Amino acid sequence: MAKKKNETFEWIKSLGVALVIVLVVRAFLFTPILVDGASMNTTLHDQDRMIVSKIGEPERFDIVVFHANEKQDYIKRVIGLPGDKIEYRDDTLYVNGKAYKEPYLDEQKAQIDGELTRSFRLEDTAVGQATVPEGHLFVMGDNRRNSTDSRIIGAVPMDQVVGTTNVVFYPLKDMKIIKNK
């Protein structure tokens, strides 16, 4: 009888330790997220499930998750880092005057007539200034014609960023690791 109680206690202790490990990992390292909407099409799709890493700082072209408001998180791509001058001209991204290719947009550009991303300067957006403010990011959805992003909501404060993501784990047929560059 004492042996059975001891074995039950060991199981409870093991399950408790496992639960603590899961909670720590989820709180500080990784967490799942559900893509809600079409703003990241064709890279991501509505209802994709992804893993968000809370480790490290976002870099240009990373996909980030951030708190848009108290009830909603957004998922977008980092286009501008603090201090960057951002401009789109003739469907080409310019950061600090240098043109950048955005290969993740190639599929969409091939399917549409006209520009995917309308021309703009950073100061003409909701950011309202020539450079991305310190401690903020300029983000855009890959579905440039249908995305509520920094052009509309302004620069995203770094303290609102949950983390970066590039792993789709569900649906299984769409499982992939996204290359951001």
PDB file of C-alpha atoms in Angstrom, residues 8-147:
ATOM      1  CA  THR A   8       1.237   7.942  -7.220  1.00  0.00           C
ATOM      2  CA  PHE A   9       3.128  10.807  -5.549  1.00  0.00           C
ATOM      3  CA  GLU A  10       6.034  10.368  -8.011  1.00  0.00           C
ATOM      4  CA  TRP A  11       3.601  10.550 -10.958  1.00  0.00           C
ATOM      5  CA  ILE A  12       1.956  13.699  -9.591  1.00  0.00           C
ATOM      6  CA  LYS A  13       5.368  15.259  -8.984  1.00  0.00           C
ATOM      7  CA  SER A  14       6.501  14.407 -12.541  1.00  0.00           C
ATOM      8  CA  LEU A  15       3.333  15.848 -14.071  1.00  0.00           C
ATOM      9  CA  GLY A  16       3.736  19.003 -11.970  1.00  0.00           C
ATOM     10  CA  VAL A  17       7.322  19.504 -13.142  1.00  0.00           C
ATOM     11  CA  ALA A  18       6.271  18.919 -16.769  1.00  0.00           C
ATOM     12  CA  LEU A  19       3.469  21.482 -16.420  1.00  0.00           C
ATOM     13  CA  VAL A  20       5.854  24.076 -14.976  1.00  0.00           C
ATOM     14  CA  ILE A  21       8.290  23.489 -17.862  1.00  0.00           C
ATOM     15  CA  VAL A  22       5.491  23.916 -20.431  1.00  0.00           C
ATOM     16  CA  LEU A  23       4.319  27.142 -18.784  1.00  0.00           C
ATOM     17  CA  VAL A  24       7.849  28.589 -18.659  1.00  0.00           C
ATOM     18  CA  VAL A  25       8.527  27.684 -22.306  1.00  0.00           C
ATOM     19  CA  ARG A  26       5.236  29.212 -23.429  1.00  0.00           C
ATOM     20  CA  ALA A  27       5.657  32.377 -21.358  1.00  0.00           C
ATOM     21  CA  PHE A  28       9.298  33.115 -22.196  1.00  0.00           C
ATOM     22  CA  LEU A  29      10.384  31.193 -25.313  1.00  0.00           C
ATOM     23  CA  PHE A  30       7.690  30.004 -27.731  1.00  0.00           C
ATOM     24  CA  THR A  31       3.936  30.289 -28.148  1.00  0.00           C
ATOM     25  CA  PRO A  32       1.438  29.222 -30.821  1.00  0.00           C
ATOM     26  CA  ILE A  33      -0.568  31.750 -32.852  1.00  0.00           C
ATOM     27  CA  LEU A  34      -3.442  31.553 -35.302  1.00  0.00           C
ATOM     28  CA  VAL A  35      -3.328  33.647 -38.488  1.00  0.00           C
ATOM     29  CA  ASP A  36      -6.636  35.508 -38.680  1.00  0.00           C
ATOM     30  CA  GLY A  37      -7.320  37.182 -42.013  1.00  0.00           C
ATOM     31  CA  ALA A  38      -5.750  37.632 -45.430  1.00  0.00           C
ATOM     32  CA  SER A  39      -3.266  40.462 -44.830  1.00  0.00           C
ATOM     33  CA  MET A  40      -0.249  38.141 -45.202  1.00  0.00           C
ATOM     34  CA  ASN A  41      -1.471  36.257 -48.297  1.00  0.00           C
ATOM     35  CA  THR A  42       0.231  34.590 -50.215  1.00  0.00           C
ATOM     36  CA  THR A  43       2.961  33.894 -47.666  1.00  0.00           C
ATOM     37  CA  LEU A  44       0.496  32.955 -44.921  1.00  0.00           C
ATOM     38  CA  HIS A  45      -3.153  32.023 -45.104  1.00  0.00           C
ATOM     39  CA  ASP A  46      -6.157  32.558 -42.876  1.00  0.00           C
ATOM     40  CA  GLN A  47      -6.271  29.911 -40.121  1.00  0.00           C
ATOM     41  CA  ASP A  48      -2.602  28.860 -40.470  1.00  0.00           C
ATOM     42  CA  ARG A  49      -1.155  27.960 -37.099  1.00  0.00           C
ATOM     43  CA  MET A  50       2.375  29.108 -36.341  1.00  0.00           C
ATOM     44  CA  ILE A  51       5.004  29.067 -33.619  1.00  0.00           C
ATOM     45  CA  VAL A  52       6.148  32.474 -32.327  1.00  0.00           C
ATOM     46  CA  SER A  53       9.681  32.758 -30.942  1.00  0.00           C
ATOM     47  CA  LYS A  54      10.139  35.300 -28.164  1.00  0.00           C
ATOM     48  CA  ILE A  55      13.932  35.069 -28.434  1.00  0.00           C
ATOM     49  CA  GLY A  56      15.961  37.873 -30.019  1.00  0.00           C
ATOM     50  CA  GLU A  57      15.172  41.173 -31.728  1.00  0.00           C
ATOM     51  CA  PRO A  58      13.261  41.403 -35.014  1.00  0.00           C
ATOM     52  CA  GLU A  59      15.278  42.074 -38.155  1.00  0.00           C
ATOM     53  CA  ARG A  60      14.253  43.519 -41.508  1.00  0.00           C
ATOM     54  CA  PHE A  61      11.873  41.189 -43.392  1.00  0.00           C
ATOM     55  CA  ASP A  62      11.129  39.035 -40.310  1.00  0.00           C
ATOM     56  CA  ILE A  63       7.487  38.215 -39.748  1.00  0.00           C
ATOM     57  CA  VAL A  64       6.409  39.543 -36.357  1.00  0.00           C
ATOM     58  CA  VAL A  65       3.397  39.230 -34.110  1.00  0.00           C
ATOM     59  CA  PHE A  66       2.448  42.298 -32.071  1.00  0.00           C
ATOM     60  CA  HIS A  67      -0.366  43.562 -29.878  1.00  0.00           C
ATOM     61  CA  ALA A  68      -2.454  45.839 -32.103  1.00  0.00           C
ATOM     62  CA  ASN A  69      -4.818  46.563 -29.204  1.00  0.00           C
ATOM     63  CA  GLU A  70      -5.906  44.939 -25.947  1.00  0.00           C
ATOM     64  CA  LYS A  71      -7.868  42.180 -27.686  1.00  0.00           C
ATOM     65  CA  GLN A  72      -6.093  41.649 -30.980  1.00  0.00           C
ATOM     66  CA  ASP A  73      -2.659  40.621 -32.218  1.00  0.00           C
ATOM     67  CA  TYR A  74      -1.500  41.352 -35.776  1.00  0.00           C
ATOM     68  CA  ILE A  75       1.003  39.457 -37.865  1.00  0.00           C
ATOM     69  CA  LYS A  76       3.037  41.503 -40.371  1.00  0.00           C
ATOM     70  CA  ARG A  77       6.465  41.760 -41.992  1.00  0.00           C
ATOM     71  CA  VAL A  78       9.148  44.148 -40.696  1.00  0.00           C
ATOM     72  CA  ILE A  79      10.027  46.632 -43.432  1.00  0.00           C
ATOM     73  CA  GLY A  80      11.671  49.413 -41.431  1.00  0.00           C
ATOM     74  CA  LEU A  81      13.843  49.433 -38.321  1.00  0.00           C
ATOM     75  CA  PRO A  82      14.392  52.425 -35.990  1.00  0.00           C
ATOM     76  CA  GLY A  83      16.002  55.325 -37.863  1.00  0.00           C
ATOM     77  CA  ASP A  84      15.214  53.949 -41.347  1.00  0.00           C
ATOM     78  CA  LYS A  85      13.862  56.125 -44.165  1.00  0.00           C
ATOM     79  CA  ILE A  86      11.237  54.102 -46.058  1.00  0.00           C
ATOM     80  CA  GLU A  87       9.918  54.806 -49.531  1.00  0.00           C
ATOM     81  CA  TYR A  88       8.075  52.817 -52.192  1.00  0.00           C
ATOM     82  CA  ARG A  89       8.480  53.992 -55.751  1.00  0.00           C
ATOM     83  CA  ASP A  90       7.235  52.112 -58.811  1.00  0.00           C
ATOM     84  CA  ASP A  91       6.522  49.023 -56.681  1.00  0.00           C
ATOM     85  CA  THR A  92      10.106  48.947 -55.352  1.00  0.00           C
ATOM     86  CA  LEU A  93      11.104  49.251 -51.695  1.00  0.00           C
ATOM     87  CA  TYR A  94      13.816  51.775 -50.829  1.00  0.00           C
ATOM     88  CA  VAL A  95      15.354  51.769 -47.354  1.00  0.00           C
ATOM     89  CA  ASN A  96      17.689  54.672 -46.683  1.00  0.00           C
ATOM     90  CA  GLY A  97      17.849  55.230 -50.456  1.00  0.00           C
ATOM     91  CA  LYS A  98      18.857  51.638 -51.300  1.00  0.00           C
ATOM     92  CA  ALA A  99      16.525  49.451 -53.400  1.00  0.00           C
ATOM     93  CA  TYR A 100      15.577  46.073 -51.925  1.00  0.00           C
ATOM     94  CA  LYS A 101      14.101  43.018 -53.618  1.00  0.00           C
ATOM     95  CA  GLU A 102      11.090  41.434 -51.939  1.00  0.00           C
ATOM     96  CA  PRO A 103      10.968  37.904 -53.387  1.00  0.00           C
ATOM     97  CA  TYR A 104       8.080  36.923 -51.092  1.00  0.00           C
ATOM     98  CA  LEU A 105       5.888  39.252 -53.221  1.00  0.00           C
ATOM     99  CA  ASP A 106       6.825  37.760 -56.619  1.00  0.00           C
ATOM    100  CA  GLU A 107       3.858  35.366 -56.767  1.00  0.00           C
ATOM    101  CA  GLN A 108       1.362  38.181 -56.150  1.00  0.00           C
ATOM    102  CA  LYS A 109       3.045  40.558 -58.587  1.00  0.00           C
ATOM    103  CA  ALA A 110       2.744  37.915 -61.311  1.00  0.00           C
ATOM    104  CA  GLN A 111      -1.014  37.611 -60.694  1.00  0.00           C
ATOM    105  CA  ILE A 112      -2.022  41.280 -60.802  1.00  0.00           C
ATOM    106  CA  ASP A 113      -2.175  44.165 -63.198  1.00  0.00           C
ATOM    107  CA  GLY A 114      -0.514  47.338 -62.000  1.00  0.00           C
ATOM    108  CA  GLU A 115       1.359  47.971 -58.787  1.00  0.00           C
ATOM    109  CA  LEU A 116       1.069  45.733 -55.750  1.00  0.00           C
ATOM    110  CA  THR A 117       2.389  48.445 -53.420  1.00  0.00           C
ATOM    111  CA  ARG A 118       1.378  52.012 -54.161  1.00  0.00           C
ATOM    112  CA  SER A 119       4.149  54.584 -54.051  1.00  0.00           C
ATOM    113  CA  PHE A 120       4.560  56.448 -50.757  1.00  0.00           C
ATOM    114  CA  ARG A 121       7.112  58.073 -48.468  1.00  0.00           C
ATOM    115  CA  LEU A 122       7.158  57.297 -44.756  1.00  0.00           C
ATOM    116  CA  GLU A 123       6.109  60.825 -43.831  1.00  0.00           C
ATOM    117  CA  ASP A 124       2.952  60.381 -45.965  1.00  0.00           C
ATOM    118  CA  THR A 125       1.791  57.443 -43.814  1.00  0.00           C
ATOM    119  CA  ALA A 126       0.351  57.333 -40.289  1.00  0.00           C
ATOM    120  CA  VAL A 127       3.965  57.425 -39.023  1.00  0.00           C
ATOM    121  CA  GLY A 128       4.010  61.072 -40.121  1.00  0.00           C
ATOM    122  CA  GLN A 129       7.768  61.586 -40.066  1.00  0.00           C
ATOM    123  CA  ALA A 130      10.738  60.917 -42.366  1.00  0.00           C
ATOM    124  CA  THR A 131      12.285  58.086 -40.312  1.00  0.00           C
ATOM    125  CA  VAL A 132      11.013  55.180 -38.253  1.00  0.00           C
ATOM    126  CA  PRO A 133      10.964  56.426 -34.629  1.00  0.00           C
ATOM    127  CA  GLU A 134      13.427  54.999 -32.105  1.00  0.00           C
ATOM    128  CA  GLY A 135      12.013  51.942 -30.346  1.00  0.00           C
ATOM    129  CA  HIS A 136       9.528  51.278 -33.185  1.00  0.00           C
ATOM    130  CA  LEU A 137       9.127  49.156 -36.321  1.00  0.00           C
ATOM    131  CA  PHE A 138       7.470  49.900 -39.657  1.00  0.00           C
ATOM    132  CA  VAL A 139       5.505  46.783 -40.658  1.00  0.00           C
ATOM    133  CA  MET A 140       3.443  45.809 -43.686  1.00  0.00           C
ATOM    134  CA  GLY A 141       1.313  42.835 -44.636  1.00  0.00           C
ATOM    135  CA  ASP A 142       2.407  40.888 -47.701  1.00  0.00           C
ATOM    136  CA  ASN A 143      -1.076  41.365 -49.165  1.00  0.00           C
ATOM    137  CA  ARG A 144      -0.261  45.008 -49.831  1.00  0.00           C
ATOM    138  CA  ARG A 145      -3.622  45.890 -51.336  1.00  0.00           C
ATOM    139  CA  ASN A 146      -5.522  44.521 -48.322  1.00  0.00           C
ATOM    140  CA  SER A 147      -3.570  45.053 -45.109  1.00  0.00           C
TER     141      SER A 147
END
